[in-house]
PDB file of C-alpha atoms in Angstrom:
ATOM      1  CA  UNK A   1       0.000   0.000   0.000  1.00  0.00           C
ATOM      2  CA  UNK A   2       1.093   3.487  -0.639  1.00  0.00           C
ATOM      3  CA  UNK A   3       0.772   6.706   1.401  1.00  0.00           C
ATOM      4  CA  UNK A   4       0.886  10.285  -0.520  1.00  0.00           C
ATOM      5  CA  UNK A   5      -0.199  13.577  -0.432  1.00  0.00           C
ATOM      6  CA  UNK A   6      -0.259  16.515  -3.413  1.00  0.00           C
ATOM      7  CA  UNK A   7       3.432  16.954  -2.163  1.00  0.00           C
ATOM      8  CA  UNK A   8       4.397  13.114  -2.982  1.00  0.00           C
ATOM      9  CA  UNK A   9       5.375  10.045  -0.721  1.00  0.00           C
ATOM     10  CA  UNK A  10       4.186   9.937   3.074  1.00  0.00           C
ATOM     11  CA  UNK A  11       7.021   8.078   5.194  1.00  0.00           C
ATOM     12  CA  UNK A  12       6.147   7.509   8.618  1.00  0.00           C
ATOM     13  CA  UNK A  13       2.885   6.735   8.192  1.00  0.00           C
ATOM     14  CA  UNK A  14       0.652   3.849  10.278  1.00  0.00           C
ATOM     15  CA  UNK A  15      -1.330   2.178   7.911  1.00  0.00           C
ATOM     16  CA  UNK A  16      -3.920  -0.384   9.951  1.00  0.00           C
ATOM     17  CA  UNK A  17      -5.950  -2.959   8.214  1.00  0.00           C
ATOM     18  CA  UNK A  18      -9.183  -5.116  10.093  1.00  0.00           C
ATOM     19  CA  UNK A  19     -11.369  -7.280   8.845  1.00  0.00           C
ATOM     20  CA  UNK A  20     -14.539  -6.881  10.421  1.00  0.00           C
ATOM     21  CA  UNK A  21     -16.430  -9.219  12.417  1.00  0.00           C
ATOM     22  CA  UNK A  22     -13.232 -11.173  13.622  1.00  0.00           C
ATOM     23  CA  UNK A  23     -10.297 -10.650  15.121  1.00  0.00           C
ATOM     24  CA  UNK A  24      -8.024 -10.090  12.257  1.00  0.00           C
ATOM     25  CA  UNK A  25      -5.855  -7.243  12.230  1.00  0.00           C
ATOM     26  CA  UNK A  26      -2.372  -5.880  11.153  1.00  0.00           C
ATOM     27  CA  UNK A  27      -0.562  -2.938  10.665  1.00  0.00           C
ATOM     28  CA  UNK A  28       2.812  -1.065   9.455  1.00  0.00           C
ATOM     29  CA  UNK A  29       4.511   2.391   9.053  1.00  0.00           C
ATOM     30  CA  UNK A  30       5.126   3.065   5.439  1.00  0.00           C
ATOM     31  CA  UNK A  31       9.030   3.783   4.578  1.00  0.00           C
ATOM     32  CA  UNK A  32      10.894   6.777   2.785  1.00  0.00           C
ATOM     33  CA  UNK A  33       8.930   6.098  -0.702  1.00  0.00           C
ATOM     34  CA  UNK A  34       5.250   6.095   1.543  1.00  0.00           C
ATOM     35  CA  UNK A  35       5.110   1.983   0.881  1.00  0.00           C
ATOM     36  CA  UNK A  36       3.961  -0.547   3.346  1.00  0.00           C
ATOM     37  CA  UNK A  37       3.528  -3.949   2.748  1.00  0.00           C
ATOM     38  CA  UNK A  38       1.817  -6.638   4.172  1.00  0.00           C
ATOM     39  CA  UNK A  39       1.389 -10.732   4.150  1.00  0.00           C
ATOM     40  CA  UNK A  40      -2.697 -10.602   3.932  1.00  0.00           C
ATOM     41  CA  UNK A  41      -2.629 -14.894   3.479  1.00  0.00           C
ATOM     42  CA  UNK A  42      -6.547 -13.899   4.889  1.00  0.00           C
ATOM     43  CA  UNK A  43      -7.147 -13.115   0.503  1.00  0.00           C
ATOM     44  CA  UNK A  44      -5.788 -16.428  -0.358  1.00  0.00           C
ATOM     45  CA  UNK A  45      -9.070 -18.240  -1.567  1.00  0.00           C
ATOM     46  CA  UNK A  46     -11.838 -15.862  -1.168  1.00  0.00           C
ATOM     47  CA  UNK A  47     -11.867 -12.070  -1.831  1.00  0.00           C
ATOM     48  CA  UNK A  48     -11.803  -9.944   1.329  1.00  0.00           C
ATOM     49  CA  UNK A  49     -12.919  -6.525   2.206  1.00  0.00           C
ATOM     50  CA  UNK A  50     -10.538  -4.869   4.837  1.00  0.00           C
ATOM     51  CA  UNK A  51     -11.573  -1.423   6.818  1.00  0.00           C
ATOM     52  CA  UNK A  52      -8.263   0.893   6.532  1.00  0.00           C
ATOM     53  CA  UNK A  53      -6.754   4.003   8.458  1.00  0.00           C
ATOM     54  CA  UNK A  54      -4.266   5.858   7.896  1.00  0.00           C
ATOM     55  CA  UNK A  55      -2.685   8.179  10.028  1.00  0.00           C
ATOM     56  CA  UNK A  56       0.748  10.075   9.874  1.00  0.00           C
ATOM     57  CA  UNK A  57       3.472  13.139  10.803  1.00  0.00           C
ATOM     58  CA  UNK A  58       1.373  16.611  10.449  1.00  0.00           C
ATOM     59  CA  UNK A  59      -1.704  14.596   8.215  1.00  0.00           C
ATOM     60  CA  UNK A  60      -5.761  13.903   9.425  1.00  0.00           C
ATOM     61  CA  UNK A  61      -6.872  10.290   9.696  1.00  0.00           C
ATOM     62  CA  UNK A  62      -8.146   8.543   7.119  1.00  0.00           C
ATOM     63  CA  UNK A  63     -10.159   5.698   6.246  1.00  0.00           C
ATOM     64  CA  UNK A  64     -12.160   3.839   3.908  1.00  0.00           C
ATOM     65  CA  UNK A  65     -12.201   0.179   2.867  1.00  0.00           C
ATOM     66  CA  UNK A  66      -9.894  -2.073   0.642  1.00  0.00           C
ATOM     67  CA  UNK A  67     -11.094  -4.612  -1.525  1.00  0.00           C
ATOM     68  CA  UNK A  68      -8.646  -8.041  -1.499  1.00  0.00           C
ATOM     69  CA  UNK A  69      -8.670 -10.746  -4.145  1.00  0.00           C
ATOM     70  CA  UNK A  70      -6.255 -13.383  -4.852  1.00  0.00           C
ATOM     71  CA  UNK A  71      -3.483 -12.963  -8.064  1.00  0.00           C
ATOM     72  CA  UNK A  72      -4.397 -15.834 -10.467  1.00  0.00           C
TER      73      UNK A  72
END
């Protein structure tokens, strides 16, 4: 996942992800280029839809949802 702004890449940022209705849940600071990366083996058969916030250095909250589905 990437974090940016008009200005470009967001490091420093703590990106959350939660998959509602269990107990699943993971997160990660993004680096110098505003990347984060996670191991979401939860996608592996069936598509997923994860709630995500973002929050970072001198930047509002955000959050919305992320749709998962496994590479073929």
């Amino acid at each position: 996942y990437t974090v940016h702004d008009d200005a470009g890449p967001i490091a420093n940022a703590r990106v959350a992800l939660v998959l509602p209705s269990s107990d699943y849940q993971v997160s990660g600071i993004t680096d110098a280029a505003g990347r984060v990366t996670f191991d979401l083996a939860i996608a592996a058969r069936d598509p997923v839809t994860l709630n995500l916030a973002v929050t970072g250095p001198n930047m509002p909250v955000s959050s919305g949802q992320l749709r998962i589905t496994a590479a073929n």
